CSV table of C-alpha atoms in Angstrom, one decimal:
chain,number,residue,atom,x,y,z
A,189,UNK,CA,60.3,66.0,21.1
A,190,UNK,CA,61.0,62.4,21.7
A,191,UNK,CA,58.3,60.3,23.3
A,192,UNK,CA,58.8,58.0,26.3
A,193,UNK,CA,58.6,54.3,25.4
A,194,UNK,CA,57.2,52.0,28.0
A,195,UNK,CA,56.6,48.3,28.3
A,196,UNK,CA,53.0,47.3,27.6
A,197,UNK,CA,53.2,44.2,29.7
A,198,UNK,CA,55.8,42.4,31.7
A,199,UNK,CA,59.2,43.4,30.6
A,200,UNK,CA,60.2,41.1,27.7
A,201,UNK,CA,63.4,42.1,26.0
A,202,UNK,CA,63.0,39.8,23.0
A,203,UNK,CA,62.7,41.3,19.6
A,204,UNK,CA,59.0,40.3,19.5
A,205,UNK,CA,58.4,42.1,22.8
A,206,UNK,CA,60.1,45.3,21.5
A,207,UNK,CA,58.2,45.0,18.3
A,208,UNK,CA,54.9,45.0,20.1
A,209,UNK,CA,55.9,48.1,22.1
A,210,UNK,CA,56.9,50.0,19.0
A,211,UNK,CA,53.9,48.9,16.9
A,212,UNK,CA,51.5,50.1,19.6
A,213,UNK,CA,53.3,53.4,19.8
A,214,UNK,CA,52.9,53.8,16.0
A,215,UNK,CA,49.2,52.8,16.0
A,216,UNK,CA,48.1,54.8,19.0
A,217,UNK,CA,49.7,57.9,17.6
A,218,UNK,CA,52.5,58.2,20.2
A,219,UNK,CA,54.9,58.4,17.2
A,220,UNK,CA,52.9,60.1,14.4
A,221,UNK,CA,53.3,59.5,10.6
A,222,UNK,CA,56.7,60.9,9.6
A,223,UNK,CA,58.0,60.7,13.2
A,224,UNK,CA,61.4,59.4,13.8
A,225,UNK,CA,62.2,56.2,15.9
A,226,UNK,CA,65.5,57.1,17.5
A,227,UNK,CA,67.4,53.9,18.5
A,228,UNK,CA,69.4,55.5,21.3
A,229,UNK,CA,66.3,56.9,23.0
A,230,UNK,CA,64.2,53.8,22.6
A,231,UNK,CA,67.0,51.6,23.9
A,232,UNK,CA,67.4,53.8,26.9
A,233,UNK,CA,63.7,54.0,27.7
A,234,UNK,CA,63.2,50.3,27.5
A,235,UNK,CA,66.6,49.3,29.0
A,236,UNK,CA,67.5,47.1,26.1
A,237,UNK,CA,70.5,46.6,23.8
A,238,UNK,CA,70.5,47.6,20.2
A,239,UNK,CA,70.3,44.0,18.8
A,240,UNK,CA,66.6,43.2,19.7
A,241,UNK,CA,65.6,46.8,18.8
A,242,UNK,CA,67.1,46.5,15.3
A,243,UNK,CA,65.3,43.2,14.8
A,244,UNK,CA,62.1,44.8,15.9
A,245,UNK,CA,62.6,47.7,13.5
A,246,UNK,CA,63.3,45.3,10.6
A,247,UNK,CA,60.0,43.5,11.3
A,248,UNK,CA,58.1,46.8,11.3
A,249,UNK,CA,59.8,47.7,8.0
A,250,UNK,CA,58.7,44.4,6.5
A,251,UNK,CA,55.2,45.1,7.7
A,252,UNK,CA,55.3,48.5,6.0
A,253,UNK,CA,54.8,50.5,9.2
A,254,UNK,CA,58.2,52.2,9.0
A,255,UNK,CA,60.7,53.3,6.4
A,256,UNK,CA,64.5,53.4,6.9
A,257,UNK,CA,66.4,56.3,5.3
A,258,UNK,CA,70.1,55.8,4.9
A,259,UNK,CA,72.2,58.1,7.2
A,260,UNK,CA,69.0,59.4,8.8
A,261,UNK,CA,67.3,56.6,10.6
A,262,UNK,CA,63.8,55.0,10.9
A,263,UNK,CA,60.6,56.9,10.4
A,264,UNK,CA,57.0,56.0,10.7
A,265,UNK,CA,55.5,55.6,7.2
A,266,UNK,CA,53.2,58.3,5.9
A,267,UNK,CA,49.8,57.9,4.2
A,268,UNK,CA,47.7,60.9,3.0
A,269,UNK,CA,44.0,61.4,2.8
A,270,UNK,CA,44.4,61.3,-1.0
A,271,UNK,CA,46.1,57.8,-0.8
A,272,UNK,CA,43.2,56.5,1.2
A,273,UNK,CA,40.6,58.2,-1.0
A,274,UNK,CA,42.1,56.4,-4.1
A,275,UNK,CA,42.0,53.1,-2.3
A,276,UNK,CA,38.5,53.6,-1.1
A,277,UNK,CA,37.3,54.5,-4.6
A,278,UNK,CA,38.5,51.1,-5.8
A,279,UNK,CA,37.1,49.4,-2.7
A,280,UNK,CA,33.7,50.8,-3.4
A,281,UNK,CA,33.7,48.9,-6.6
A,282,UNK,CA,35.1,45.6,-5.4
A,283,UNK,CA,34.2,45.3,-1.8
A,284,UNK,CA,30.4,44.8,-2.5
A,285,UNK,CA,31.4,42.0,-4.9
A,286,UNK,CA,33.6,40.4,-2.2
A,287,UNK,CA,30.7,40.7,0.2
A,288,UNK,CA,28.3,39.1,-2.3
A,289,UNK,CA,30.7,36.2,-2.7
A,290,UNK,CA,31.0,35.9,1.1
A,291,UNK,CA,27.3,36.2,1.8
A,292,UNK,CA,26.6,32.4,1.9
A,293,UNK,CA,29.4,31.9,4.5
A,294,UNK,CA,28.6,35.0,6.5
A,295,UNK,CA,24.9,34.0,6.7
A,296,UNK,CA,25.8,30.5,7.7
A,297,UNK,CA,28.9,29.1,9.6
A,298,UNK,CA,30.8,32.4,9.7
A,299,UNK,CA,28.0,34.7,11.0
A,300,UNK,CA,29.5,34.7,14.5
A,301,UNK,CA,32.9,35.9,13.2
A,302,UNK,CA,31.4,39.0,11.6
A,303,UNK,CA,29.4,39.8,14.7
A,304,UNK,CA,32.5,39.3,16.9
A,305,UNK,CA,34.5,41.9,14.9
A,306,UNK,CA,31.7,44.5,15.6
A,307,UNK,CA,31.8,43.6,19.3
A,308,UNK,CA,35.6,43.9,19.4
A,309,UNK,CA,35.4,47.3,17.7
A,310,UNK,CA,32.9,48.7,20.1
A,311,UNK,CA,34.8,47.4,23.1
A,312,UNK,CA,38.1,48.8,21.9
A,313,UNK,CA,36.6,52.2,21.1
A,314,UNK,CA,34.9,52.5,24.4
A,315,UNK,CA,38.3,51.8,26.1
A,316,UNK,CA,40.0,54.3,23.7
A,317,UNK,CA,42.3,51.4,22.7
A,318,UNK,CA,43.4,52.7,19.2
A,319,UNK,CA,45.5,49.7,18.1
A,320,UNK,CA,42.8,47.2,19.1
A,321,UNK,CA,40.1,49.3,17.4
A,322,UNK,CA,42.2,49.5,14.2
A,323,UNK,CA,42.7,45.8,14.3
A,324,UNK,CA,38.9,45.2,14.7
A,325,UNK,CA,38.1,47.8,12.0
A,326,UNK,CA,40.4,46.1,9.5
A,327,UNK,CA,39.4,42.7,10.6
A,328,UNK,CA,35.7,43.5,9.8
A,329,UNK,CA,36.4,44.5,6.2
A,330,UNK,CA,39.1,41.8,5.7
A,331,UNK,CA,36.5,39.1,6.4
A,332,UNK,CA,34.6,39.9,3.2
A,333,UNK,CA,37.7,39.4,1.1
A,334,UNK,CA,38.9,36.3,3.0
A,335,UNK,CA,35.5,34.6,2.7
A,336,UNK,CA,35.0,35.5,-0.9
A,337,UNK,CA,37.0,32.5,-2.0
A,338,UNK,CA,38.7,34.8,-4.6
A,339,UNK,CA,42.4,35.0,-4.4
A,340,UNK,CA,42.7,38.1,-6.5
A,341,UNK,CA,40.3,39.9,-4.1
A,342,UNK,CA,42.3,38.7,-1.1
A,343,UNK,CA,45.5,40.0,-2.7
A,344,UNK,CA,44.0,43.4,-3.3
A,345,UNK,CA,43.1,43.7,0.3
A,346,UNK,CA,46.5,42.6,1.6
A,347,UNK,CA,48.1,45.2,-0.7
A,348,UNK,CA,46.0,47.9,0.9
A,349,UNK,CA,46.0,46.9,4.6
A,350,UNK,CA,49.2,48.5,5.8
A,351,UNK,CA,48.4,51.9,4.4
A,352,UNK,CA,44.8,51.7,5.8
A,353,UNK,CA,46.2,50.7,9.2
A,354,UNK,CA,48.5,53.7,9.4
A,355,UNK,CA,45.8,56.1,8.3
A,356,UNK,CA,43.1,54.6,10.6
A,357,UNK,CA,45.5,55.0,13.6
A,358,UNK,CA,45.0,58.7,13.2
A,359,UNK,CA,41.5,58.7,11.8
A,360,UNK,CA,40.0,56.9,14.7
A,361,UNK,CA,41.1,59.7,17.0
A,362,UNK,CA,39.2,62.3,15.0
A,363,UNK,CA,35.7,61.0,15.9
A,364,UNK,CA,34.0,63.3,18.4
A,365,UNK,CA,32.1,60.2,19.6
A,366,UNK,CA,34.0,57.0,18.7
A,367,UNK,CA,30.8,55.0,19.1
A,368,UNK,CA,29.7,56.5,15.8
A,369,UNK,CA,32.3,54.3,14.1
A,370,UNK,CA,31.0,51.2,15.9
A,371,UNK,CA,27.4,52.0,14.8
A,372,UNK,CA,28.6,52.4,11.2
A,373,UNK,CA,30.0,48.9,11.2
A,374,UNK,CA,27.0,47.4,13.0
A,375,UNK,CA,24.8,48.8,10.2
A,376,UNK,CA,27.1,47.3,7.6
A,377,UNK,CA,27.1,43.9,9.4
A,378,UNK,CA,23.3,44.0,9.6
A,379,UNK,CA,23.0,44.5,5.8
A,380,UNK,CA,25.6,41.9,5.1
A,381,UNK,CA,23.7,39.4,7.2
A,382,UNK,CA,20.1,40.3,6.1
A,383,UNK,CA,20.1,42.8,3.3
A,384,UNK,CA,20.7,42.9,-0.5
A,385,UNK,CA,23.9,43.6,-2.3
A,386,UNK,CA,22.5,47.0,-3.4
A,387,UNK,CA,21.8,48.0,0.2
A,388,UNK,CA,25.3,46.9,1.2
A,389,UNK,CA,26.8,49.0,-1.6
A,390,UNK,CA,24.8,52.1,-0.4
A,391,UNK,CA,25.8,51.6,3.2
A,392,UNK,CA,29.4,51.1,2.2
A,393,UNK,CA,29.3,54.4,0.2
A,394,UNK,CA,28.0,56.2,3.2
A,395,UNK,CA,30.8,54.7,5.4
A,396,UNK,CA,33.4,55.8,2.9
A,397,UNK,CA,32.0,59.3,2.4
A,398,UNK,CA,34.7,61.1,4.5
A,399,UNK,CA,37.6,59.3,2.9
A,400,UNK,CA,36.3,59.8,-0.7
A,401,UNK,CA,35.7,63.5,-0.2
A,402,UNK,CA,39.4,63.9,0.9
A,403,UNK,CA,38.0,65.8,3.9
A,404,UNK,CA,40.7,64.6,6.3
A,405,UNK,CA,43.9,66.6,6.3
A,406,UNK,CA,47.0,65.1,4.7
A,407,UNK,CA,49.5,63.9,7.3
A,408,UNK,CA,52.6,66.1,7.7
A,409,UNK,CA,55.6,65.0,5.8
A,410,UNK,CA,59.0,64.2,7.2
A,411,UNK,CA,61.2,67.1,7.9
């Protein structure tokens, strides 16, 4: 069944406005992994021509959120629990190192940035705003890599981020109490700001436990 697409704000028929509508629909699960984005239906729902829609789809493809299949159309990219478990097994090795390199900045001039990500995450989860909660979740972890001062670490993170974004858009909805996710990140932040690197590694391992066990179901494949 095709979903109904609606403007998130005042109607803006620019490619960027259409991109924001489609991106939100992907990240809040309106169109699930493997789901098709049908140009005719989207254009009709939003009352737009195909030109800004195709530009928006191209931007989503460049971001890695959709894949285009010749003669079939555009589909939301798929990420499995196994994909994320493999990423997390590497993150468990390198993210504590990134955090250790970032500790000086985080415990000094950048302290407020880390705390702001946890506040943003809690606020988004309480409002059940999945795209905003995913943004805050990723922003929290990205900060360690960005503040590490290590280009190789930053490149690793940016190579993972799109897959993590797609997976988290579904994973955030599986928490029986979304505030649990906020609490996990508040604990991580407290250790990053006051604790040792060994304590950070232990807390991160607990945070990754579900992903590393492959407990979550693999997302359905495209028909």
